[in-house]
Tab-separated table of C-alpha atoms and ligand atoms in Angstrom:
chain	number	residue	atom	x	y	z
A	1	UNK	CA	19.413	1.460	-15.139
A	2	UNK	CA	19.789	1.666	-18.822
A	3	UNK	CA	16.850	2.646	-21.238
A	4	UNK	CA	15.802	-0.814	-22.439
A	5	UNK	CA	15.663	-2.225	-18.571
A	6	UNK	CA	13.438	0.706	-17.742
A	7	UNK	CA	11.023	-0.099	-20.633
A	8	UNK	CA	10.727	-3.210	-19.677
A	9	UNK	CA	10.173	-2.614	-15.810
A	10	UNK	CA	7.746	-0.227	-16.757
A	11	UNK	CA	5.973	-3.157	-18.897
A	12	UNK	CA	6.604	-5.430	-16.020
A	13	UNK	CA	4.734	-2.983	-13.392
A	14	UNK	CA	1.627	-1.983	-15.839
A	15	UNK	CA	1.099	-5.996	-16.112
A	16	UNK	CA	3.001	-8.129	-13.967
A	17	UNK	CA	0.618	-10.972	-13.772
A	18	UNK	CA	1.887	-13.049	-17.037
A	19	UNK	CA	5.512	-13.276	-15.461
A	20	UNK	CA	4.059	-14.435	-12.100
A	21	UNK	CA	2.210	-16.913	-14.129
A	22	UNK	CA	5.571	-18.099	-15.775
A	23	UNK	CA	7.612	-17.750	-12.174
A	24	UNK	CA	4.611	-19.651	-10.426
A	25	UNK	CA	5.087	-22.448	-13.268
A	26	UNK	CA	8.775	-22.826	-13.624
A	27	UNK	CA	11.408	-24.743	-10.809
A	28	UNK	CA	12.522	-23.206	-8.332
A	29	UNK	CA	13.426	-19.371	-8.340
A	30	UNK	CA	13.167	-17.026	-10.975
A	31	UNK	CA	15.453	-14.003	-11.523
A	32	UNK	CA	14.396	-10.852	-12.736
A	33	UNK	CA	16.616	-8.531	-13.878
A	34	UNK	CA	14.096	-5.355	-14.507
A	35	UNK	CA	13.927	-6.133	-10.966
A	36	UNK	CA	17.354	-6.860	-9.264
A	37	UNK	CA	15.482	-10.101	-7.664
A	38	UNK	CA	14.455	-13.315	-7.122
A	39	UNK	CA	10.684	-13.251	-7.732
A	40	UNK	CA	8.896	-15.450	-5.070
A	41	UNK	CA	5.668	-16.056	-6.147
A	42	UNK	CA	4.003	-19.438	-5.316
A	43	UNK	CA	2.097	-19.062	-1.939
A	44	UNK	CA	3.590	-21.694	-0.411
A	45	UNK	CA	7.369	-20.174	-0.447
A	46	UNK	CA	6.349	-16.993	0.038
A	47	UNK	CA	5.089	-18.217	3.249
A	48	UNK	CA	7.970	-20.073	4.278
A	49	UNK	CA	10.358	-16.550	3.855
A	50	UNK	CA	7.862	-15.106	6.059
A	51	UNK	CA	7.868	-17.193	8.520
A	52	UNK	CA	11.762	-17.122	8.670
A	53	UNK	CA	12.200	-13.063	9.145
A	54	UNK	CA	15.593	-14.227	10.539
A	55	UNK	CA	16.698	-15.869	7.256
A	56	UNK	CA	14.908	-13.040	5.231
A	57	UNK	CA	15.432	-9.916	6.090
A	58	UNK	CA	13.216	-6.900	5.917
A	59	UNK	CA	16.010	-4.244	5.406
A	60	UNK	CA	15.695	-3.690	1.761
A	61	UNK	CA	11.868	-3.532	1.816
A	62	UNK	CA	11.035	-0.488	0.274
A	63	UNK	CA	14.821	-0.179	-1.817
A	64	UNK	CA	14.206	1.924	-4.154
A	65	UNK	CA	13.288	0.100	-8.185
A	66	UNK	CA	14.875	3.259	-10.030
A	67	UNK	CA	17.937	4.893	-8.000
A	68	UNK	CA	17.076	8.785	-8.322
A	69	UNK	CA	19.707	11.024	-10.141
A	70	UNK	CA	22.334	12.707	-7.910
A	71	UNK	CA	20.702	16.089	-8.177
A	72	UNK	CA	17.213	14.711	-6.828
A	73	UNK	CA	19.185	13.329	-3.959
A	74	UNK	CA	20.782	16.439	-2.874
A	75	UNK	CA	17.475	18.265	-2.897
A	76	UNK	CA	16.344	15.362	-0.602
A	77	UNK	CA	19.437	15.347	1.570
A	78	UNK	CA	17.756	18.649	2.655
A	79	UNK	CA	14.568	17.245	3.931
A	80	UNK	CA	14.350	14.679	7.023
A	81	UNK	CA	13.886	11.649	7.556
A	82	UNK	CA	16.432	8.597	6.010
A	83	UNK	CA	15.886	6.528	9.466
A	84	UNK	CA	14.984	2.792	10.061
A	85	UNK	CA	11.028	2.335	9.722
A	86	UNK	CA	9.370	-0.657	11.001
A	87	UNK	CA	8.890	-1.699	7.913
A	88	UNK	CA	12.504	-1.974	6.782
A	89	UNK	CA	13.682	-3.258	10.756
A	90	UNK	CA	14.732	-7.029	11.678
A	91	UNK	CA	14.442	-8.341	14.736
A	92	UNK	CA	14.563	-6.140	18.353
A	93	UNK	CA	14.313	-3.092	16.600
A	94	UNK	CA	11.313	-3.906	14.706
A	95	UNK	CA	9.519	-5.021	17.321
A	96	UNK	CA	10.639	-1.366	18.930
A	97	UNK	CA	9.070	0.240	16.355
A	98	UNK	CA	6.167	-2.056	15.636
A	99	UNK	CA	4.818	-1.766	19.174
A	100	UNK	CA	3.180	1.942	19.198
A	101	UNK	CA	1.735	1.885	15.553
A	102	UNK	CA	0.327	-1.711	16.930
A	103	UNK	CA	-1.109	0.770	20.092
A	104	UNK	CA	-2.471	3.582	17.737
A	105	UNK	CA	-4.380	1.398	15.798
A	106	UNK	CA	-6.108	-0.867	17.987
A	107	UNK	CA	-9.330	-1.850	17.446
A	108	UNK	CA	-10.487	0.520	20.035
A	109	UNK	CA	-8.737	3.664	18.368
A	110	UNK	CA	-9.971	2.664	14.794
A	111	UNK	CA	-13.968	2.335	16.134
A	112	UNK	CA	-13.441	5.448	17.451
A	113	UNK	CA	-12.511	6.636	14.282
A	114	UNK	CA	-14.794	4.941	12.391
A	115	UNK	CA	-17.902	7.964	12.921
A	116	UNK	CA	-15.532	10.254	11.226
A	117	UNK	CA	-14.764	7.899	8.351
A	118	UNK	CA	-18.626	7.401	7.665
A	119	UNK	CA	-19.061	11.172	7.681
A	120	UNK	CA	-16.871	11.909	5.296
A	121	UNK	CA	-17.597	8.797	2.805
A	122	UNK	CA	-20.336	10.017	2.971
A	123	UNK	CA	-19.688	14.074	2.498
A	124	UNK	CA	-17.195	12.866	-0.330
A	125	UNK	CA	-20.195	10.804	-2.307
A	126	UNK	CA	-22.354	13.839	-1.374
A	127	UNK	CA	-20.052	16.117	-3.846
A	128	UNK	CA	-20.629	13.773	-7.110
A	129	UNK	CA	-23.753	11.985	-6.361
A	130	UNK	CA	-26.173	14.360	-8.482
A	131	UNK	CA	-23.673	14.576	-11.487
A	132	UNK	CA	-24.471	10.974	-13.159
A	133	UNK	CA	-20.612	10.751	-13.451
A	134	UNK	CA	-17.648	11.184	-11.527
A	135	UNK	CA	-14.021	10.060	-11.882
A	136	UNK	CA	-13.374	8.388	-8.324
A	137	UNK	CA	-9.779	8.274	-7.550
A	138	UNK	CA	-9.637	11.872	-7.772
A	139	UNK	CA	-12.923	12.577	-6.292
A	140	UNK	CA	-12.819	9.967	-3.369
A	141	UNK	CA	-10.016	6.918	-3.638
A	142	UNK	CA	-7.084	9.653	-3.292
A	143	UNK	CA	-9.390	11.738	-0.286
A	144	UNK	CA	-10.840	9.621	1.920
A	145	UNK	CA	-7.934	7.272	3.305
A	146	UNK	CA	-5.393	10.427	3.413
A	147	UNK	CA	-8.345	12.077	5.697
A	148	UNK	CA	-8.690	9.132	8.003
A	149	UNK	CA	-5.159	7.985	8.242
A	150	UNK	CA	-4.670	11.982	8.929
A	151	UNK	CA	-7.718	11.963	11.520
A	152	UNK	CA	-5.743	8.938	13.656
A	153	UNK	CA	-2.322	10.547	13.401
A	154	UNK	CA	-4.393	13.525	14.610
A	155	UNK	CA	-3.159	15.753	11.607
A	156	UNK	CA	-4.466	18.937	10.839
A	157	UNK	CA	-7.079	18.318	8.231
A	158	UNK	CA	-5.660	21.217	6.126
A	159	UNK	CA	-2.066	19.512	5.853
A	160	UNK	CA	-3.638	16.060	5.047
A	161	UNK	CA	-3.549	17.195	0.568
A	162	UNK	CA	-0.281	18.266	1.152
A	163	UNK	CA	1.248	15.300	3.285
A	164	UNK	CA	-0.750	12.715	0.838
A	165	UNK	CA	0.697	14.345	-2.445
A	166	UNK	CA	4.068	14.130	-0.879
A	167	UNK	CA	3.264	10.154	-0.257
A	168	UNK	CA	2.689	9.851	-4.270
A	169	UNK	CA	5.308	11.812	-5.330
A	170	UNK	CA	7.727	9.625	-3.004
A	171	UNK	CA	6.438	6.611	-4.857
A	172	UNK	CA	6.547	7.696	-8.163
A	173	UNK	CA	10.076	8.888	-7.346
A	174	UNK	CA	11.613	5.873	-6.186
A	175	UNK	CA	9.051	3.144	-8.028
A	176	UNK	CA	9.271	4.931	-11.343
A	177	UNK	CA	11.415	5.520	-13.829
A	178	UNK	CA	11.271	9.397	-14.096
A	179	UNK	CA	12.915	11.926	-16.111
A	180	UNK	CA	15.704	13.609	-14.233
A	181	UNK	CA	13.320	17.040	-14.056
A	182	UNK	CA	10.776	15.083	-13.068
A	183	UNK	CA	13.026	13.299	-10.191
A	184	UNK	CA	13.647	17.013	-8.658
A	185	UNK	CA	10.175	18.088	-9.074
A	186	UNK	CA	9.068	15.208	-7.068
A	187	UNK	CA	11.853	15.298	-4.714
A	188	UNK	CA	10.495	18.997	-4.188
A	189	UNK	CA	7.079	18.128	-3.250
A	190	UNK	CA	8.731	14.953	-0.884
A	191	UNK	CA	10.902	17.389	1.146
A	192	UNK	CA	7.753	20.117	1.406
A	193	UNK	CA	5.392	16.870	3.116
A	194	UNK	CA	8.581	16.367	5.842
A	195	UNK	CA	8.464	19.981	6.919
A	196	UNK	CA	4.819	19.785	7.574
A	197	UNK	CA	5.574	16.262	9.340
A	198	UNK	CA	8.743	17.694	11.548
A	199	UNK	CA	6.139	20.771	12.106
A	200	UNK	CA	3.522	18.085	13.533
A	201	UNK	CA	6.352	16.386	15.338
A	202	UNK	CA	7.090	19.948	17.412
A	203	UNK	CA	3.813	21.159	18.025
A	204	UNK	CA	2.368	17.398	19.665
A	205	UNK	CA	5.497	17.575	21.282
A	206	UNK	CA	5.012	20.652	23.034
A	207	UNK	CA	1.210	19.638	23.215
A	208	UNK	CA	0.276	15.654	23.149
A	209	UNK	CA	-3.068	14.399	22.900
A	210	UNK	CA	-4.615	11.597	22.253
A	211	UNK	CA	-3.206	10.447	18.897
A	212	UNK	CA	-1.018	7.522	17.015
A	213	UNK	CA	1.400	10.865	16.482
A	214	UNK	CA	1.532	11.256	20.230
A	215	UNK	CA	2.004	7.750	20.710
A	216	UNK	CA	4.904	7.439	17.930
A	217	UNK	CA	6.962	10.625	19.771
A	218	UNK	CA	6.629	9.335	23.160
A	219	UNK	CA	8.003	6.174	22.328
A	220	UNK	CA	11.161	7.803	20.642
A	221	UNK	CA	11.724	10.987	22.922
A	222	UNK	CA	11.412	8.832	26.090
A	223	UNK	CA	12.907	5.716	25.603
A	224	UNK	CA	16.768	7.247	25.609
A	225	UNK	CA	16.817	11.183	26.300
A	226	UNK	CA	13.404	11.220	29.141
A	227	UNK	CA	11.610	13.051	26.987
A	228	UNK	CA	13.385	16.026	25.077
A	229	UNK	CA	13.190	15.948	21.384
A	230	UNK	CA	16.394	16.448	19.643
A	231	UNK	CA	16.773	17.061	15.723
A	232	UNK	CA	17.960	13.714	15.415
A	233	UNK	CA	14.197	12.197	16.769
A	234	UNK	CA	12.926	14.642	14.582
A	235	UNK	CA	14.821	12.981	11.774
A	236	UNK	CA	13.246	9.456	13.696
A	237	UNK	CA	9.468	10.484	13.406
A	238	UNK	CA	9.510	12.172	10.446
A	239	UNK	CA	10.427	8.665	8.901
A	240	UNK	CA	8.041	6.968	11.219
A	241	UNK	CA	5.237	9.314	9.917
A	242	UNK	CA	6.025	9.385	6.207
A	243	UNK	CA	6.295	5.693	6.255
A	244	UNK	CA	3.166	5.005	8.123
A	245	UNK	CA	1.308	7.412	6.125
A	246	UNK	CA	2.481	6.146	2.582
A	247	UNK	CA	1.774	2.370	3.945
A	248	UNK	CA	-1.878	3.790	5.362
A	249	UNK	CA	-3.138	5.994	2.864
A	250	UNK	CA	-1.650	4.937	-0.974
A	251	UNK	CA	-2.718	1.471	-0.226
A	252	UNK	CA	-6.141	1.487	0.579
A	253	UNK	CA	-6.389	4.286	-2.254
A	254	UNK	CA	-5.445	1.645	-4.650
A	255	UNK	CA	-7.576	-0.962	-3.435
A	256	UNK	CA	-10.595	1.194	-3.315
A	257	UNK	CA	-10.026	1.749	-6.827
A	258	UNK	CA	-9.610	-2.297	-7.594
A	259	UNK	CA	-12.407	-2.820	-5.673
A	260	UNK	CA	-15.015	-0.971	-7.704
A	261	UNK	CA	-13.096	-1.399	-11.140
A	262	UNK	CA	-13.170	-5.232	-10.841
A	263	UNK	CA	-17.174	-5.505	-8.969
A	264	UNK	CA	-18.213	-3.245	-11.664
A	265	UNK	CA	-16.204	-5.429	-14.845
A	266	UNK	CA	-18.649	-8.118	-13.498
A	267	UNK	CA	-22.028	-6.400	-13.384
A	268	UNK	CA	-23.498	-9.906	-12.392
A	269	UNK	CA	-21.204	-9.948	-9.077
A	270	UNK	CA	-21.822	-5.708	-8.588
A	271	UNK	CA	-25.788	-6.740	-8.986
A	272	UNK	CA	-25.535	-9.351	-5.963
A	273	UNK	CA	-23.617	-6.909	-3.497
A	274	UNK	CA	-26.479	-4.339	-4.298
A	275	UNK	CA	-28.931	-6.939	-3.491
A	276	UNK	CA	-27.062	-8.831	-0.654
A	277	UNK	CA	-25.101	-6.184	1.009
A	278	UNK	CA	-24.237	-9.130	3.419
A	279	UNK	CA	-21.706	-9.553	0.716
A	280	UNK	CA	-19.740	-6.567	0.921
A	281	UNK	CA	-17.109	-8.541	3.718
A	282	UNK	CA	-16.164	-11.517	1.680
A	283	UNK	CA	-16.552	-9.318	-1.828
A	284	UNK	CA	-13.697	-6.743	-0.126
A	285	UNK	CA	-11.365	-9.987	0.546
A	286	UNK	CA	-11.825	-11.306	-3.173
A	287	UNK	CA	-10.859	-7.750	-4.016
A	288	UNK	CA	-7.827	-7.522	-2.146
A	289	UNK	CA	-6.772	-11.176	-3.192
A	290	UNK	CA	-7.471	-10.376	-7.012
A	291	UNK	CA	-5.552	-7.586	-7.910
A	292	UNK	CA	-2.894	-6.681	-4.882
A	293	UNK	CA	-3.211	-3.608	-3.610
A	294	UNK	CA	0.923	-4.044	-2.469
A	295	UNK	CA	2.277	-6.560	-5.030
A	296	UNK	CA	5.132	-7.447	-3.023
A	297	UNK	CA	8.118	-6.202	-0.927
A	298	UNK	CA	11.959	-7.071	-1.095
A	299	UNK	CA	13.822	-9.278	1.039
A	300	UNK	CA	17.033	-10.236	1.016
A	301	UNK	CA	19.012	-13.193	2.817
A	302	UNK	CA	20.989	-12.967	5.926
A	303	UNK	CA	22.796	-16.560	5.070
A	304	UNK	CA	23.256	-19.141	2.682
A	305	UNK	CA	20.521	-21.324	1.700
A	306	UNK	CA	17.849	-23.166	-0.104
A	307	UNK	CA	14.836	-21.779	-1.191
A	308	UNK	CA	11.907	-23.661	-3.577
A	309	UNK	CA	15.120	-25.665	-4.914
A	310	UNK	CA	17.051	-22.908	-6.012
A	311	UNK	CA	20.589	-22.299	-3.895
A	312	UNK	CA	20.959	-18.662	-2.617
A	313	UNK	CA	24.157	-16.845	-1.220
A	314	UNK	CA	23.975	-14.595	2.021
A	315	UNK	CA	22.932	-11.190	0.637
A	316	UNK	CA	20.705	-12.863	-2.541
A	317	UNK	CA	17.812	-10.603	-3.435
A	318	UNK	CA	13.908	-11.464	-3.670
A	319	UNK	CA	10.937	-9.973	-4.373
A	320	UNK	CA	8.227	-11.667	-1.935
A	321	UNK	CA	4.855	-11.283	-4.568
A	322	UNK	CA	1.649	-11.500	-2.549
A	323	UNK	CA	0.289	-10.551	-5.516
A	324	UNK	CA	1.408	-13.933	-7.534
A	325	UNK	CA	0.906	-15.630	-4.394
A	326	UNK	CA	-3.154	-14.734	-4.435
A	327	UNK	CA	-2.960	-16.231	-7.886
A	328	UNK	CA	-1.478	-19.580	-7.234
A	329	UNK	CA	-3.938	-22.456	-8.004
A	330	UNK	CA	-2.756	-24.633	-5.407
A	331	UNK	CA	-4.039	-22.456	-2.943
A	332	UNK	CA	-7.590	-20.391	-4.578
A	333	UNK	CA	-9.387	-22.737	-7.041
A	334	UNK	CA	-9.488	-20.434	-9.850
A	335	UNK	CA	-7.404	-18.173	-9.238
A	336	UNK	CA	-7.532	-15.886	-12.173
A	337	UNK	CA	-11.266	-15.942	-11.257
A	338	UNK	CA	-13.004	-12.697	-9.713
A	339	UNK	CA	-15.571	-14.416	-7.359
A	340	UNK	CA	-17.261	-12.477	-4.829
A	341	UNK	CA	-18.237	-15.531	-3.382
A	342	UNK	CA	-15.271	-17.263	-3.214
A	343	UNK	CA	-14.726	-19.047	0.457
A	344	UNK	CA	-12.199	-19.714	2.323
A	345	UNK	CA	-10.174	-16.850	0.583
A	346	UNK	CA	-7.114	-17.317	3.018
A	347	UNK	CA	-4.648	-14.628	0.377
A	348	UNK	CA	-1.409	-12.848	1.532
A	349	UNK	CA	-2.722	-8.959	0.727
A	350	UNK	CA	-2.358	-7.933	3.864
A	351	UNK	CA	1.218	-10.094	4.401
A	352	UNK	CA	1.533	-12.724	7.249
A	353	UNK	CA	4.438	-13.331	10.017
A	354	UNK	CA	5.649	-10.574	12.331
A	355	UNK	CA	5.306	-8.019	9.609
A	356	UNK	CA	2.000	-8.265	8.655
A	357	UNK	CA	-0.151	-5.177	8.165
A	358	UNK	CA	-1.337	-3.400	11.176
A	359	UNK	CA	-3.671	-1.426	9.082
A	360	UNK	CA	-6.054	-3.971	7.953
A	361	UNK	CA	-8.733	-3.285	9.974
A	362	UNK	CA	-8.818	0.075	9.645
A	363	UNK	CA	-8.431	-0.607	5.723
A	364	UNK	CA	-11.246	-2.649	5.543
A	365	UNK	CA	-13.650	-0.548	7.377
A	366	UNK	CA	-12.687	2.110	4.853
A	367	UNK	CA	-13.677	-0.603	2.346
A	368	UNK	CA	-16.609	-1.508	4.252
A	369	UNK	CA	-18.454	2.361	4.303
A	370	UNK	CA	-17.172	3.006	0.746
A	371	UNK	CA	-18.982	0.366	-0.942
A	372	UNK	CA	-22.165	0.919	1.322
A	373	UNK	CA	-22.466	4.473	0.277
A	374	UNK	CA	-21.916	3.080	-3.253
A	375	UNK	CA	-24.189	0.153	-3.278
A	376	UNK	CA	-27.160	1.917	-1.447
A	377	UNK	CA	-26.905	5.659	-3.060
A	378	UNK	CA	-25.952	4.214	-7.108
A	379	UNK	CA	-26.624	1.129	-7.844
A	380	UNK	CA	-26.805	1.853	-11.326
A	381	UNK	CA	-23.120	2.561	-11.311
A	382	UNK	CA	-21.204	1.647	-14.282
A	383	UNK	CA	-17.234	2.239	-16.083
A	384	UNK	CA	-18.137	4.860	-18.615
A	385	UNK	CA	-17.504	3.157	-21.874
A	386	UNK	CA	-15.593	5.202	-23.685
A	387	UNK	CA	-12.802	5.933	-20.716
A	388	UNK	CA	-10.456	2.809	-21.055
A	389	UNK	CA	-8.898	2.298	-17.845
A	390	UNK	CA	-5.209	2.480	-17.509
A	391	UNK	CA	-3.352	0.799	-14.257
A	392	UNK	CA	-1.202	3.389	-12.003
A	393	UNK	CA	1.991	1.232	-12.340
A	394	UNK	CA	4.402	0.462	-9.587
A	395	UNK	CA	5.108	-3.183	-8.002
A	396	UNK	CA	4.335	-1.550	-4.450
A	397	UNK	CA	1.114	-0.301	-5.033
A	398	UNK	CA	-1.213	-1.225	-8.317
A	399	UNK	CA	-4.345	0.846	-9.042
A	400	UNK	CA	-6.301	2.800	-11.814
A	401	UNK	CA	-4.808	6.326	-12.793
A	402	UNK	CA	-8.239	7.254	-13.219
A	403	UNK	CA	-11.889	5.536	-13.053
A	404	UNK	CA	-14.213	7.344	-14.874
A	405	UNK	CA	-17.942	5.899	-13.650
A	406	UNK	CA	-21.199	6.479	-14.877
A	407	UNK	CA	-25.095	6.170	-13.242
B	501	HEM	C1	-5.761	-1.991	1.399
B	501	HEM	C2	-4.880	-1.805	2.249
B	501	HEM	C3	-3.768	-2.163	3.055
B	501	HEM	C4	-2.877	-3.223	2.655
B	501	HEM	C5	-3.139	-4.009	0.850
B	501	HEM	C6	-1.749	-3.451	3.269
B	501	HEM	C7	-0.779	-4.458	2.818
B	501	HEM	C8	0.539	-4.398	3.817
B	501	HEM	C9	1.417	-5.275	4.123
B	501	HEM	C10	0.729	-7.067	2.385
B	501	HEM	C11	2.068	-5.380	4.808
B	501	HEM	C12	3.912	-6.682	4.557
B	501	HEM	C13	4.807	-5.832	4.415
B	501	HEM	C14	5.830	-6.854	4.439
B	501	HEM	O1	5.413	-7.943	4.721
B	501	HEM	O2	6.623	-6.377	4.522
B	501	HEM	C15	1.504	-4.255	5.394
B	501	HEM	C16	2.427	-3.828	6.462
B	501	HEM	C17	2.189	-2.318	6.851
B	501	HEM	N1	0.806	-1.960	6.752
B	501	HEM	FE1	-0.478	-1.792	5.839
B	501	HEM	N2	-1.546	-2.327	4.111
B	501	HEM	C18	-3.123	-1.863	3.772
B	501	HEM	C19	-3.588	-0.809	4.779
B	501	HEM	C20	-2.659	0.097	5.996
B	501	HEM	C21	-2.914	1.215	6.664
B	501	HEM	C22	-4.406	1.622	6.496
B	501	HEM	C23	-2.318	1.254	7.698
B	501	HEM	C24	-1.978	2.517	8.380
B	501	HEM	C25	-3.017	3.478	8.703
B	501	HEM	C26	-1.167	-0.031	7.222
B	501	HEM	C27	0.273	0.091	7.537
B	501	HEM	C28	1.019	-0.579	7.794
B	501	HEM	C29	2.494	-0.936	8.520
B	501	HEM	C30	2.964	0.592	9.370
B	501	HEM	C31	2.701	-2.138	7.748
B	501	HEM	C32	4.525	-2.518	8.624
B	501	HEM	C33	4.260	-3.287	9.492
B	501	HEM	C34	5.455	-4.085	9.855
B	501	HEM	O3	6.790	-3.920	9.533
B	501	HEM	O4	5.411	-4.608	11.237
B	501	HEM	N3	-1.318	-0.930	5.901
B	501	HEM	N4	0.747	-3.434	4.776
């Protein structure tokens, strides 16, 4: 990718909304060179794609926006993974990979983790409640989701920070234009995370427990090999777990950040929420719609077809923009207005169809706990005036870099 295209990708990532508006208003689909894909931006078109997984394969869902340099790829070659994961699989393989995750994130499992999540949310707020100011992303939003997913998977809490860090680095490596030495450093952190996950797989295989990790290990090893754990299984399981962690914590971190940001940018709505906490669930849906954490994923056509009037050959790359669909006036009146009293709110922030998010309940519960903590304990919360907010830009996660708050 040349420098000019890098700069255009950066521009798109920093503020995709004007691009989305143009694409929704343009007949047919819009091709974006910076993503090397057709942008699917209207709510109806996004739903159409998600309804037809046999015509629109998920195989490139995680295709990097930037291909790492050979030296970084060589570092990654020394790690684990590189196997199909749920989000990039189609058909029967997808169902097989998804089933243990759906079981592991069942309503009962989510309910069981809530006391821990509530305790951690309160303990994290305790660390800064008396200070009068906080940088919320590092003190809270980048911590709670990793701890909660770690608990559900059954990871040792001491391993959680390294796994969370590795997830952020994997995203930077594959979705941000980085210089080569930064790419190599990021690849090293990703490989370190993979070794931690592999150690966990070995331990859990030897000593199964009631957790999502054990569920995944059983689903992979019992199928073909009667429970034995081969090197190939370890690669598959590390890929599975890495994907689950990244899907689970980066997204939730992003949504905690943008939810608090937009509530505080609209102080009247923050005050309403503090006065009427029964509005918290609706506020979460509106934040999820308005500044969608997972902006979009890729698909590819499996046969020649016509979408939104545009003729596409087999193999045409598409970017399915949940974030653009969620601002579509044809679905949401006053779509660019943040309004926690909005109803109905049928957004696509958690996807739709066979790949729809199996972790949405867990994510919503963490948002709920966060808003209960902040509205009851810090109702005077406001954005620190001297610290302008910049967004941490990629197309697969949208969140503030840092969120300086005061009260
Ligand atoms: C605010 C938080 C979250 C958001 C916005 C979000 C959003 C999404 C979206 C839009 C998809 C669909 C992707 C597609 O169509 O290709 C998805 C899939 C997925 N999500 Fe979430 N998610 C969140 C939290 C979580 C959590 C907490 C977990 C697990 C702990 C999780 C696990 C997954 C997995 C495994 C998939 C892939 C499912 C499949 O391909 O069948 N997500 N998520």
